[in-house]
Structure formats: structure tokens, C-alpha cells
Coordinates of C-alpha atoms in Angstrom, one line a residue:
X15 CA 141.8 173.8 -98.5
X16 CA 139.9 171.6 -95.7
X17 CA 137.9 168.9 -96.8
X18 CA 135.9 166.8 -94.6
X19 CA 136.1 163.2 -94.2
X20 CA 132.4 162.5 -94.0
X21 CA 130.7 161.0 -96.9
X22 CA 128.0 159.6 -94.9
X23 CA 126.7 162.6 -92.6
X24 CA 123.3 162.1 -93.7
X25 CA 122.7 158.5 -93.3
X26 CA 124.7 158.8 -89.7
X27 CA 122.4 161.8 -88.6
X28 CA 118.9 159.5 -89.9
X29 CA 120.8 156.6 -87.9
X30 CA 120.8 158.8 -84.9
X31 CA 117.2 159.9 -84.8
X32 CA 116.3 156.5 -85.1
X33 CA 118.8 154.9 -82.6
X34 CA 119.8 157.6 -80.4
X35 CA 122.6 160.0 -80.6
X36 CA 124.7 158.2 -77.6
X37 CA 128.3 157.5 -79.0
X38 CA 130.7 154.9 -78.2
X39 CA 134.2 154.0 -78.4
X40 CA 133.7 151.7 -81.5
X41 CA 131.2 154.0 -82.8
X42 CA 131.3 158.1 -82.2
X43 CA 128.3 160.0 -82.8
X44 CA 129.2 163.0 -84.8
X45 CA 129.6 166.5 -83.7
X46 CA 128.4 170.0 -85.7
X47 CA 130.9 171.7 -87.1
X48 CA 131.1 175.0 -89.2
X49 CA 134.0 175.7 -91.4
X50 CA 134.7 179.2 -93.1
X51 CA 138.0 181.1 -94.9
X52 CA 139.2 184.5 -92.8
X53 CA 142.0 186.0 -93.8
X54 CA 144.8 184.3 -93.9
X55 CA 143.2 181.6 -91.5
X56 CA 140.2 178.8 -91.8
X57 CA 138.2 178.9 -88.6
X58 CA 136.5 175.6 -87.8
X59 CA 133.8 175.5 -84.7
X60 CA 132.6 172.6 -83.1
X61 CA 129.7 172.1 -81.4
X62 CA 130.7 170.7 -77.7
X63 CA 128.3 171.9 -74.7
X64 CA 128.9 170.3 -71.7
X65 CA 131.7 169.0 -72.4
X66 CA 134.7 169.0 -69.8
X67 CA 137.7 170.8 -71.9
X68 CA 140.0 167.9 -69.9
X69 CA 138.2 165.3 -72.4
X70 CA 138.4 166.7 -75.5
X71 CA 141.8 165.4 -77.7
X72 CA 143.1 166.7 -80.7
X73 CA 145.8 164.8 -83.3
X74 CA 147.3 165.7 -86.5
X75 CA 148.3 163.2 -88.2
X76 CA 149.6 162.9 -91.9
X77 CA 147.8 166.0 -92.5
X78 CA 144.4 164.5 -90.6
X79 CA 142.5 166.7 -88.2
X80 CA 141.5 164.1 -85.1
X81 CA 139.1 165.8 -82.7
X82 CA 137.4 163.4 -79.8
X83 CA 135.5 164.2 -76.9
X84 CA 133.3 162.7 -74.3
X85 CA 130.4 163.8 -72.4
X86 CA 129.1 162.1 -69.9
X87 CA 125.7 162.3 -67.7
X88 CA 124.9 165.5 -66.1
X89 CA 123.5 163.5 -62.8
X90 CA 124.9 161.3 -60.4
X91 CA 125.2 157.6 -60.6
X92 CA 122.2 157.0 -58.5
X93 CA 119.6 159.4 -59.9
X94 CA 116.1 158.4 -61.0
X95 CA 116.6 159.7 -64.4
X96 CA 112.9 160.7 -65.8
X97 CA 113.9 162.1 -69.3
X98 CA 117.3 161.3 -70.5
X99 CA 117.5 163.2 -74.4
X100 CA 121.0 165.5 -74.3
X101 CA 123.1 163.0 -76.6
X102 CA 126.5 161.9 -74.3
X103 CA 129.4 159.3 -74.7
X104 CA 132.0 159.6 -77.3
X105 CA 132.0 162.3 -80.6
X106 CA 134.9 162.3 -82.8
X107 CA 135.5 164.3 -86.1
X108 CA 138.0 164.1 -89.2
X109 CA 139.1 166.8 -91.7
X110 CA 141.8 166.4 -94.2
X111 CA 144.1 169.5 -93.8
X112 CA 145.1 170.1 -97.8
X113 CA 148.8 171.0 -98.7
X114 CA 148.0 174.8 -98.6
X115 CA 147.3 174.5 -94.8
X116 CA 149.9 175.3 -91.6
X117 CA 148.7 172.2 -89.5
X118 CA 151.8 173.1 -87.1
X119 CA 150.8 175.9 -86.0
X120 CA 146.9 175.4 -85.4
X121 CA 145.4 177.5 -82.3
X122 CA 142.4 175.7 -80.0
X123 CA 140.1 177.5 -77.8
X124 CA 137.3 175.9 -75.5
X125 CA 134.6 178.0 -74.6
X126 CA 130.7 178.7 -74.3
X127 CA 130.6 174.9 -75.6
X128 CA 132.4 175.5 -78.4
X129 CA 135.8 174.3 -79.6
X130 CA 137.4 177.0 -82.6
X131 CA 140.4 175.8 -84.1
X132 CA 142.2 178.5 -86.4
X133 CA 144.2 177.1 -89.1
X134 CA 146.8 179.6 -90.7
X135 CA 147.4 179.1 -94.5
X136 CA 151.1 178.2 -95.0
X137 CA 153.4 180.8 -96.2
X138 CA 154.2 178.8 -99.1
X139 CA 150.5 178.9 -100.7
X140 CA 149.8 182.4 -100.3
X141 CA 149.8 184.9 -103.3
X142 CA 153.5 186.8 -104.0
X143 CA 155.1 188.7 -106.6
X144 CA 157.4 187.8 -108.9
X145 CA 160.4 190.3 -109.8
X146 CA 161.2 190.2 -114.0
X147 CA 164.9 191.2 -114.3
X148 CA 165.7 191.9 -118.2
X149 CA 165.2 194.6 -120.1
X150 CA 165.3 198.2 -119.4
X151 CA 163.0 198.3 -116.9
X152 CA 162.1 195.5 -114.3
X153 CA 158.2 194.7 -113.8
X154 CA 156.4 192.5 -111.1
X155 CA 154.0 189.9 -112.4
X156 CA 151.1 188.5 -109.9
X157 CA 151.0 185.0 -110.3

């Protein structure tokens, strides 16, 4: 199962409209995500456009999804700049992969500004049949 690690989505998206949705080191703004079950996999799609793939980092660590990224300005250092509203700096996500989740063998793609991560279930947590010797005639039980 993936769970996310963001109790506070709400008050950080409010805090964003009011502030601005720049992100820092010390303080990533938050990227969309989607999340859904397929097959044997959970797809999850963040929301990266504009993004240079070369930024984006991804970590696993005891079973925690860590994805950062950084945009920065679209124009060159010494533009006059007369609207400035496409959020930039630093985005970072966390998920907690559950027990029932492959994290070693998770498959990235970058493209059309979006990052999809496919997460295979782990062999161990997927549904199998259980052979019942005894008897005069074996049966297999679903779990």
C-alpha cells in the first residue's frame, strides 16, 4: 500500500497562495501527485513542467519514497522580468512504500513534464494458492 507523508497539504497549499509557491532548500514547495493501483503495479505521477530531468533526485530509503527537483527561471539573469507567476526553486515529495511494495525494483520515466514512477507489488504479497495434501483427494484453498 502507499501512504503519503503529508498531513498538512492543505495548510501548505493556503500558505502558498498567500506567500508564493517559490521553494527553497529549507523549505520545498510541494509538487501534484496522482497515485492509483494497476495491475500488479501502483503508478504514481508527478507534476514537473519545466523541469530539467538532470535535476530531479530520487532515494529510497527505509522504505521512504524521496523525490526532489528544481526549476529555475525560464529567462536570463539580466531580463526585465514584467510578470513572474510559474512557481520555481526547490519541490520535494515523500511516500511511505508499505511492506507489500517492491521498492527495488521501481521504474522512472521523465516526460511531457511529468515524472511516473511504477512500483511493482512484491511477489511475496500477491494472492497464491495453497495445495491441501490429506485425504483422498487434494483441494486448493485461496487464501
Amino acid at each position: 500500500m502507499l501512504m503519503r507523508t503529508d498531513p498538512f497539504r492543505e495548510l501548505d497549499r493556503l500558505t502558498q497562495q498567500f506567500f508564493g509557491a517559490n521553494g527553497t532548500a529549507s523549505r520545498p514547495a510541494v509538487m501534484p501527485m496522482d497515485a492509483y493501483r494497476s495491475g500488479n503495479e501502483y503508478v504514481v505521477q508527478f507534476d514537473l513542467p519545466g523541469v530539467d530531468p538532470d535535476s530531479i533526485d530520487l532515494d529510497v530509503e527505509r522504505n521512504v519514497l524521496t523525490v526532489k527537483a528544481e526549476r529555475g527561471p525560464g529567462y536570463d539573469e539580466g531580463a526585465e522580468v514584467q510578470v513572474s507567476e510559474r512557481p520555481r526553486g526547490v519541490f520535494s515529495r515523500q511516500l511511505f512504500l508499505g511492506d507489500s511494495l517492491d521498492a527495488d525494483n521501481i521504474a522512472a520515466h521523465y516526460g511531457a513534464g511529468v515524472l511516473t514512477l511504477r512500483v511493482p507489488i512484491a511477489e511475496q504479497a500477491k494472492p497464491r494458492k495453497i495445495a491441501i495434501s490429506g485425504g483422498s483427494d487434494a483441494k486448493q484453498i485461496n487464501p
